[in-house]
Amino acid sequence: MSGVSTVTEFILLSFPCSREVQVLLFLLFFVSYILTLMGNGAIVCAVKLDPRLHTPMYLLLANFSFLEICYINTTVPNMLQNFLSETKTISFTACFSQFYFFFSMGINETLLLPLMAFDRYLAICQPLHYPIIMNNRLCMNLVALCWVTAFLCYPIPIYFITQLPFCGPNTIDHFVCDPGPLLALSCIPAPGIELSCSLLSSLIIFITFFFILGSYTLVLRAVLRVPSAAGRRKAFSTCGSHLAVVSLFYGSIMVMYISPTSANPAGIQKIITLFYSSVTPLINPLIYSLRNKDMKAALRKIHMCGEISQDK
């Protein structure tokens, strides 16, 4: 491996098509981007402004929504710029910075989702001990641990990829600097690095997924023992939103990263990456807000306060 690289920038092809379609895609993703920011930002504001939502469950939800805002900002702004750009270039440093933050945010999501599942397990299976075990301080400490752990996972793999010789071509058939297309541009084969990235991703995905699966198996057993139908409906409603988000996110990343990155064609990589990096952050606020009475009440309260301030 050589530390010398003759490539100083990459070209992100994104979605090659006519100029008119590029503009149409720009408008579509721009509207989606704004709606995602508004939806997740509304959840963060609702939790912050409504004292009734200052509980671990909603603090985790607010942090998850904040993470989604950070997540889309690692890819969508650059993708929007590429739609209107003639060159579609990204510098070597910017490409690997995007790679780092994109994967760190993704790993953070795989850590926050099990934490949310653990919170629901304690609330439903250990209701008497829940206020003692999962207080706001412990909740925020665990959230901070998720962020720190996520940002410490990929520096070493990314460093080794940057040391590969990139001597051309420099065209990435993707809209984000992903390890599969990047490794394909290396002048020498790097099966060890590709396998290591795949194993690291698989390890993180499987451990967190089975933790969530185990938590909700115990939750399901506890819910089925609830004597009242109303109590069962409330418990299922509380967990249903989280399970929907878990299914969407893990379903897509498992297809993408469990197998070695070279196994997926470029078109499939784009579609799957687009789904879990842009589509799920857009629909997650709808899933959480539409199925949660407290969240809907808090959002209505914010809306009413906004109208009153406008009238004044």
Short mmCIF file of C-alpha atoms in Angstrom, two decimals:
data_model
loop_
_atom_site.label_atom_id
_atom_site.label_comp_id
_atom_site.label_asym_id
_atom_site.label_seq_id
_atom_site.Cartn_x
_atom_site.Cartn_y
_atom_site.Cartn_z
CA MET A 1 0.00 0.00 0.00
CA SER A 2 1.22 3.46 -0.79
CA GLY A 3 0.55 6.73 1.02
CA VAL A 4 0.94 8.69 -2.22
CA SER A 5 -2.23 9.44 -4.14
CA THR A 6 -2.37 11.06 -7.56
CA VAL A 7 -6.14 11.66 -7.25
CA THR A 8 -6.98 15.00 -5.61
CA GLU A 9 -10.73 14.93 -6.26
CA PHE A 10 -13.51 12.53 -7.16
CA ILE A 11 -16.52 12.87 -9.42
CA LEU A 12 -19.83 11.78 -7.85
CA LEU A 13 -22.04 10.73 -10.75
CA SER A 14 -25.13 10.73 -8.52
CA PHE A 15 -28.06 10.05 -10.91
CA PRO A 16 -26.87 10.56 -14.50
CA CYS A 17 -29.72 11.86 -16.68
CA SER A 18 -30.73 14.84 -18.80
CA ARG A 19 -30.48 18.40 -17.50
CA GLU A 20 -34.26 18.72 -17.22
CA VAL A 21 -34.53 15.56 -15.10
CA GLN A 22 -31.62 16.76 -12.94
CA VAL A 23 -33.55 19.96 -12.16
CA LEU A 24 -36.68 17.94 -11.43
CA LEU A 25 -34.74 15.67 -9.07
CA PHE A 26 -33.24 18.73 -7.40
CA LEU A 27 -36.72 20.14 -6.69
CA LEU A 28 -38.00 16.77 -5.46
CA PHE A 29 -35.11 16.17 -3.06
CA PHE A 30 -35.03 19.79 -1.94
CA VAL A 31 -38.68 19.64 -0.89
CA SER A 32 -38.03 16.28 0.80
CA TYR A 33 -34.99 17.76 2.58
CA ILE A 34 -36.95 20.75 3.90
CA LEU A 35 -39.82 18.53 5.08
CA THR A 36 -37.35 16.23 6.85
CA LEU A 37 -35.76 19.17 8.65
CA MET A 38 -39.16 20.56 9.62
CA GLY A 39 -40.57 17.22 10.79
CA ASN A 40 -37.61 16.18 12.91
CA GLY A 41 -37.03 19.74 14.11
CA ALA A 42 -40.67 19.92 15.26
CA ILE A 43 -40.18 16.80 17.40
CA VAL A 44 -37.00 18.23 18.96
CA CYS A 45 -38.77 21.53 19.73
CA ALA A 46 -41.86 19.79 21.10
CA VAL A 47 -39.83 17.71 23.54
CA LYS A 48 -37.75 20.71 24.58
CA LEU A 49 -40.69 23.08 25.12
CA ASP A 50 -43.25 20.74 26.68
CA PRO A 51 -42.36 19.78 30.30
CA ARG A 52 -44.66 16.75 30.09
CA LEU A 53 -42.30 15.24 27.52
CA HIS A 54 -39.20 15.53 29.71
CA THR A 55 -39.06 11.77 30.22
CA PRO A 56 -36.48 9.24 28.97
CA MET A 57 -38.78 7.96 26.21
CA TYR A 58 -39.22 11.39 24.65
CA LEU A 59 -35.66 12.51 25.34
CA LEU A 60 -34.50 9.50 23.32
CA LEU A 61 -36.98 10.38 20.58
CA ALA A 62 -35.71 13.98 20.48
CA ASN A 63 -32.11 12.79 20.24
CA PHE A 64 -33.10 10.37 17.50
CA SER A 65 -34.78 13.17 15.54
CA PHE A 66 -31.72 15.39 16.02
CA LEU A 67 -29.56 12.53 14.73
CA GLU A 68 -31.77 12.25 11.64
CA ILE A 69 -31.21 15.96 10.95
CA CYS A 70 -27.45 15.46 11.20
CA TYR A 71 -27.67 12.27 9.11
CA ILE A 72 -29.32 13.85 6.06
CA ASN A 73 -26.96 16.82 6.23
CA THR A 74 -24.01 14.52 5.55
CA THR A 75 -25.33 13.63 2.08
CA VAL A 76 -28.32 15.63 0.82
CA PRO A 77 -26.78 19.15 0.56
CA ASN A 78 -23.91 17.82 -1.55
CA MET A 79 -26.34 15.74 -3.63
CA LEU A 80 -28.50 18.83 -4.26
CA GLN A 81 -25.42 20.78 -5.31
CA ASN A 82 -24.43 18.00 -7.73
CA PHE A 83 -27.82 18.10 -9.44
CA LEU A 84 -27.11 21.68 -10.56
CA SER A 85 -23.37 21.32 -11.05
CA GLU A 86 -21.65 20.60 -14.35
CA THR A 87 -18.49 19.11 -12.82
CA LYS A 88 -19.99 17.16 -9.85
CA THR A 89 -16.57 17.07 -8.17
CA ILE A 90 -15.74 16.55 -4.52
CA SER A 91 -12.24 16.90 -3.08
CA PHE A 92 -10.32 13.91 -1.74
CA THR A 93 -10.53 15.27 1.82
CA ALA A 94 -14.21 16.20 1.56
CA CYS A 95 -15.04 12.76 0.18
CA PHE A 96 -13.47 10.89 3.07
CA SER A 97 -14.89 13.39 5.57
CA GLN A 98 -18.34 12.67 4.18
CA PHE A 99 -17.60 8.94 4.38
CA TYR A 100 -16.62 9.31 8.05
CA PHE A 101 -19.58 11.39 9.17
CA PHE A 102 -22.09 9.41 7.10
CA PHE A 103 -21.03 6.12 8.64
CA SER A 104 -20.65 7.57 12.13
CA MET A 105 -24.22 8.86 12.00
CA GLY A 106 -25.42 5.51 10.67
CA ILE A 107 -23.67 3.62 13.47
CA ASN A 108 -25.11 6.07 15.98
CA GLU A 109 -28.58 5.20 14.71
CA THR A 110 -27.88 1.48 15.15
CA LEU A 111 -26.92 2.27 18.77
CA LEU A 112 -29.80 4.63 19.59
CA LEU A 113 -32.48 2.23 18.31
CA PRO A 114 -31.45 -0.58 20.75
CA LEU A 115 -31.33 2.02 23.55
CA MET A 116 -34.91 3.02 22.70
CA ALA A 117 -35.90 -0.66 22.69
CA PHE A 118 -34.25 -1.16 26.09
CA ASP A 119 -36.18 1.84 27.43
CA ARG A 120 -39.49 0.28 26.27
CA TYR A 121 -38.46 -3.06 27.79
CA LEU A 122 -37.87 -1.46 31.19
CA ALA A 123 -41.07 0.58 31.02
CA ILE A 124 -43.28 -2.41 30.16
CA CYS A 125 -41.50 -5.35 31.80
CA GLN A 126 -40.12 -3.56 34.87
CA PRO A 127 -42.65 -0.75 35.49
CA LEU A 128 -42.02 -0.46 39.24
CA HIS A 129 -38.25 -0.20 38.84
CA TYR A 130 -38.32 1.86 35.63
CA PRO A 131 -38.29 5.36 37.24
CA ILE A 132 -35.31 4.34 39.38
CA ILE A 133 -33.29 2.59 36.68
CA MET A 134 -33.96 4.82 33.67
CA ASN A 135 -33.87 8.38 34.97
CA ASN A 136 -33.15 11.39 32.78
CA ARG A 137 -29.50 11.59 33.84
CA LEU A 138 -28.75 7.96 32.97
CA CYS A 139 -30.67 8.38 29.73
CA MET A 140 -28.54 11.33 28.61
CA ASN A 141 -25.33 9.58 29.68
CA LEU A 142 -26.26 6.56 27.55
CA VAL A 143 -27.07 8.84 24.62
CA ALA A 144 -23.68 10.54 24.97
CA LEU A 145 -22.02 7.10 25.06
CA CYS A 146 -23.77 6.19 21.79
CA TRP A 147 -22.46 9.34 20.08
CA VAL A 148 -18.89 8.85 21.31
CA THR A 149 -18.82 5.13 20.41
CA ALA A 150 -20.23 5.81 16.93
CA PHE A 151 -17.55 8.36 16.11
CA LEU A 152 -14.77 6.02 17.27
CA CYS A 153 -15.70 3.02 15.08
CA TYR A 154 -14.54 4.06 11.61
CA PRO A 155 -11.40 6.26 11.85
CA ILE A 156 -9.04 3.27 11.51
CA PRO A 157 -10.77 1.63 8.49
CA ILE A 158 -11.03 5.03 6.78
CA TYR A 159 -7.34 5.72 7.43
CA PHE A 160 -6.33 2.47 5.71
CA ILE A 161 -8.58 3.22 2.73
CA THR A 162 -7.02 6.68 2.35
CA GLN A 163 -3.59 5.00 2.18
CA LEU A 164 -4.57 3.00 -0.90
CA PRO A 165 -3.17 4.34 -4.19
CA PHE A 166 -5.85 6.15 -6.21
CA CYS A 167 -4.33 6.86 -9.61
CA GLY A 168 -7.47 7.12 -11.74
CA PRO A 169 -10.16 6.89 -12.86
CA ASN A 170 -11.75 9.05 -10.18
CA THR A 171 -15.45 8.67 -11.04
CA ILE A 172 -17.69 7.28 -8.26
CA ASP A 173 -20.97 5.86 -9.54
CA HIS A 174 -22.87 6.97 -6.45
CA PHE A 175 -24.23 10.10 -4.76
CA VAL A 176 -22.18 9.55 -1.60
CA CYS A 177 -18.60 8.48 -0.89
CA ASP A 178 -19.37 4.87 0.02
CA PRO A 179 -16.66 2.24 0.70
CA GLY A 180 -17.71 -0.09 -2.14
CA PRO A 181 -17.31 2.41 -5.01
CA LEU A 182 -14.24 3.93 -3.37
CA LEU A 183 -12.45 0.59 -3.03
CA ALA A 184 -13.32 -0.19 -6.66
CA LEU A 185 -11.26 2.87 -7.70
CA SER A 186 -8.09 1.73 -5.95
CA CYS A 187 -5.18 0.86 -8.25
CA ILE A 188 -4.55 -2.34 -6.32
CA PRO A 189 -7.06 -4.92 -5.01
CA ALA A 190 -7.89 -4.54 -1.32
CA PRO A 191 -9.95 -7.63 -0.40
CA GLY A 192 -8.70 -7.46 3.20
CA ILE A 193 -9.99 -3.92 3.73
CA GLU A 194 -13.27 -4.70 1.95
CA LEU A 195 -13.79 -7.81 4.09
CA SER A 196 -12.88 -5.89 7.25
CA CYS A 197 -15.44 -3.16 6.48
CA SER A 198 -18.08 -5.79 5.77
CA LEU A 199 -17.31 -7.69 8.97
CA LEU A 200 -17.35 -4.52 11.08
CA SER A 201 -20.70 -3.46 9.59
CA SER A 202 -22.14 -6.97 10.00
CA LEU A 203 -20.99 -7.19 13.60
CA ILE A 204 -22.56 -3.85 14.55
CA ILE A 205 -25.78 -4.56 12.66
CA PHE A 206 -26.30 -8.10 13.99
CA ILE A 207 -25.45 -7.35 17.63
CA THR A 208 -27.77 -4.35 17.80
CA PHE A 209 -30.53 -6.04 15.78
CA PHE A 210 -30.61 -9.14 17.97
CA PHE A 211 -30.56 -6.93 21.07
CA ILE A 212 -33.68 -5.16 19.75
CA LEU A 213 -35.25 -8.50 18.80
CA GLY A 214 -34.59 -9.88 22.28
CA SER A 215 -35.96 -6.77 23.99
CA TYR A 216 -39.20 -6.84 22.01
CA THR A 217 -39.61 -10.60 22.48
CA LEU A 218 -39.66 -9.98 26.23
CA VAL A 219 -41.96 -6.99 25.73
CA LEU A 220 -44.37 -9.10 23.65
CA ARG A 221 -44.49 -11.79 26.33
CA ALA A 222 -45.23 -9.17 28.97
CA VAL A 223 -47.90 -7.45 26.87
CA LEU A 224 -49.74 -10.71 26.15
CA ARG A 225 -50.05 -11.23 29.91
CA VAL A 226 -51.79 -7.88 30.40
CA PRO A 227 -55.40 -8.73 31.37
CA SER A 228 -57.12 -5.72 29.82
CA ALA A 229 -57.47 -5.24 26.07
CA ALA A 230 -57.00 -1.47 26.49
CA GLY A 231 -53.68 -2.03 28.26
CA ARG A 232 -52.47 -4.31 25.49
CA ARG A 233 -53.47 -1.80 22.82
CA LYS A 234 -51.62 1.00 24.63
CA ALA A 235 -48.46 -1.09 24.95
CA PHE A 236 -48.58 -2.20 21.32
CA SER A 237 -49.18 1.39 20.19
CA THR A 238 -46.19 2.62 22.19
CA CYS A 239 -43.87 0.00 20.69
CA GLY A 240 -45.40 -0.11 17.21
CA SER A 241 -43.83 3.16 16.06
CA HIS A 242 -40.37 2.08 17.13
CA LEU A 243 -40.73 -1.34 15.50
CA ALA A 244 -41.78 0.31 12.23
CA VAL A 245 -38.66 2.51 12.25
CA VAL A 246 -36.45 -0.47 13.14
CA SER A 247 -37.92 -2.54 10.29
CA LEU A 248 -37.37 0.21 7.70
CA PHE A 249 -33.82 1.02 8.79
CA TYR A 250 -32.45 -2.46 9.45
CA GLY A 251 -34.17 -3.97 6.44
CA SER A 252 -32.33 -1.63 4.10
CA ILE A 253 -28.90 -1.62 5.75
CA MET A 254 -28.84 -5.41 6.00
CA VAL A 255 -29.30 -5.71 2.25
CA MET A 256 -26.58 -3.12 1.72
CA TYR A 257 -23.82 -3.98 4.19
CA ILE A 258 -24.10 -7.57 5.35
CA SER A 259 -22.58 -8.87 2.10
CA PRO A 260 -19.24 -7.56 0.77
CA THR A 261 -19.78 -4.16 -0.82
CA SER A 262 -18.81 -5.32 -4.31
CA ALA A 263 -21.74 -7.78 -4.36
CA ASN A 264 -24.33 -5.05 -4.96
CA PRO A 265 -24.64 -3.38 -8.40
CA ALA A 266 -24.24 0.41 -8.46
CA GLY A 267 -27.92 1.04 -9.15
CA ILE A 268 -29.05 -1.12 -6.22
CA GLN A 269 -26.52 0.59 -3.92
CA LYS A 270 -27.91 4.01 -4.82
CA ILE A 271 -31.53 3.04 -4.27
CA ILE A 272 -30.92 1.32 -0.94
CA THR A 273 -28.62 4.08 0.33
CA LEU A 274 -31.18 6.68 -0.73
CA PHE A 275 -33.89 4.83 1.16
CA TYR A 276 -32.21 4.58 4.57
CA SER A 277 -30.34 7.90 4.37
CA SER A 278 -33.11 10.15 2.98
CA VAL A 279 -36.49 8.42 2.90
CA THR A 280 -36.57 7.00 6.44
CA PRO A 281 -35.57 10.34 8.07
CA LEU A 282 -38.48 11.89 6.16
CA ILE A 283 -41.15 9.42 7.28
CA ASN A 284 -39.89 8.78 10.83
CA PRO A 285 -41.50 11.99 12.24
CA LEU A 286 -44.82 10.93 10.70
CA ILE A 287 -44.56 7.45 12.23
CA TYR A 288 -43.81 8.81 15.71
CA SER A 289 -46.14 11.82 15.75
CA LEU A 290 -49.20 10.18 14.18
CA ARG A 291 -49.15 7.23 16.60
CA ASN A 292 -48.44 9.17 19.79
CA LYS A 293 -51.13 11.23 21.52
CA ASP A 294 -48.72 13.15 23.75
CA MET A 295 -46.54 14.10 20.80
CA LYS A 296 -49.54 15.21 18.74
CA ALA A 297 -50.76 17.34 21.66
CA ALA A 298 -47.34 18.96 22.07
CA LEU A 299 -47.09 19.69 18.34
CA ARG A 300 -50.58 21.23 18.34
CA LYS A 301 -49.56 23.37 21.31
CA ILE A 302 -46.49 24.65 19.44
CA HIS A 303 -48.63 25.36 16.37
CA MET A 304 -51.16 27.32 18.43
CA CYS A 305 -48.41 29.32 20.14
CA GLY A 306 -46.96 30.14 16.72
CA GLU A 307 -50.33 31.38 15.47
CA ILE A 308 -50.83 33.53 18.59
CA SER A 309 -47.38 35.09 18.21
CA GLN A 310 -48.11 35.85 14.56
CA ASP A 311 -51.39 37.56 15.47
CA LYS A 312 -49.58 39.74 17.97
#
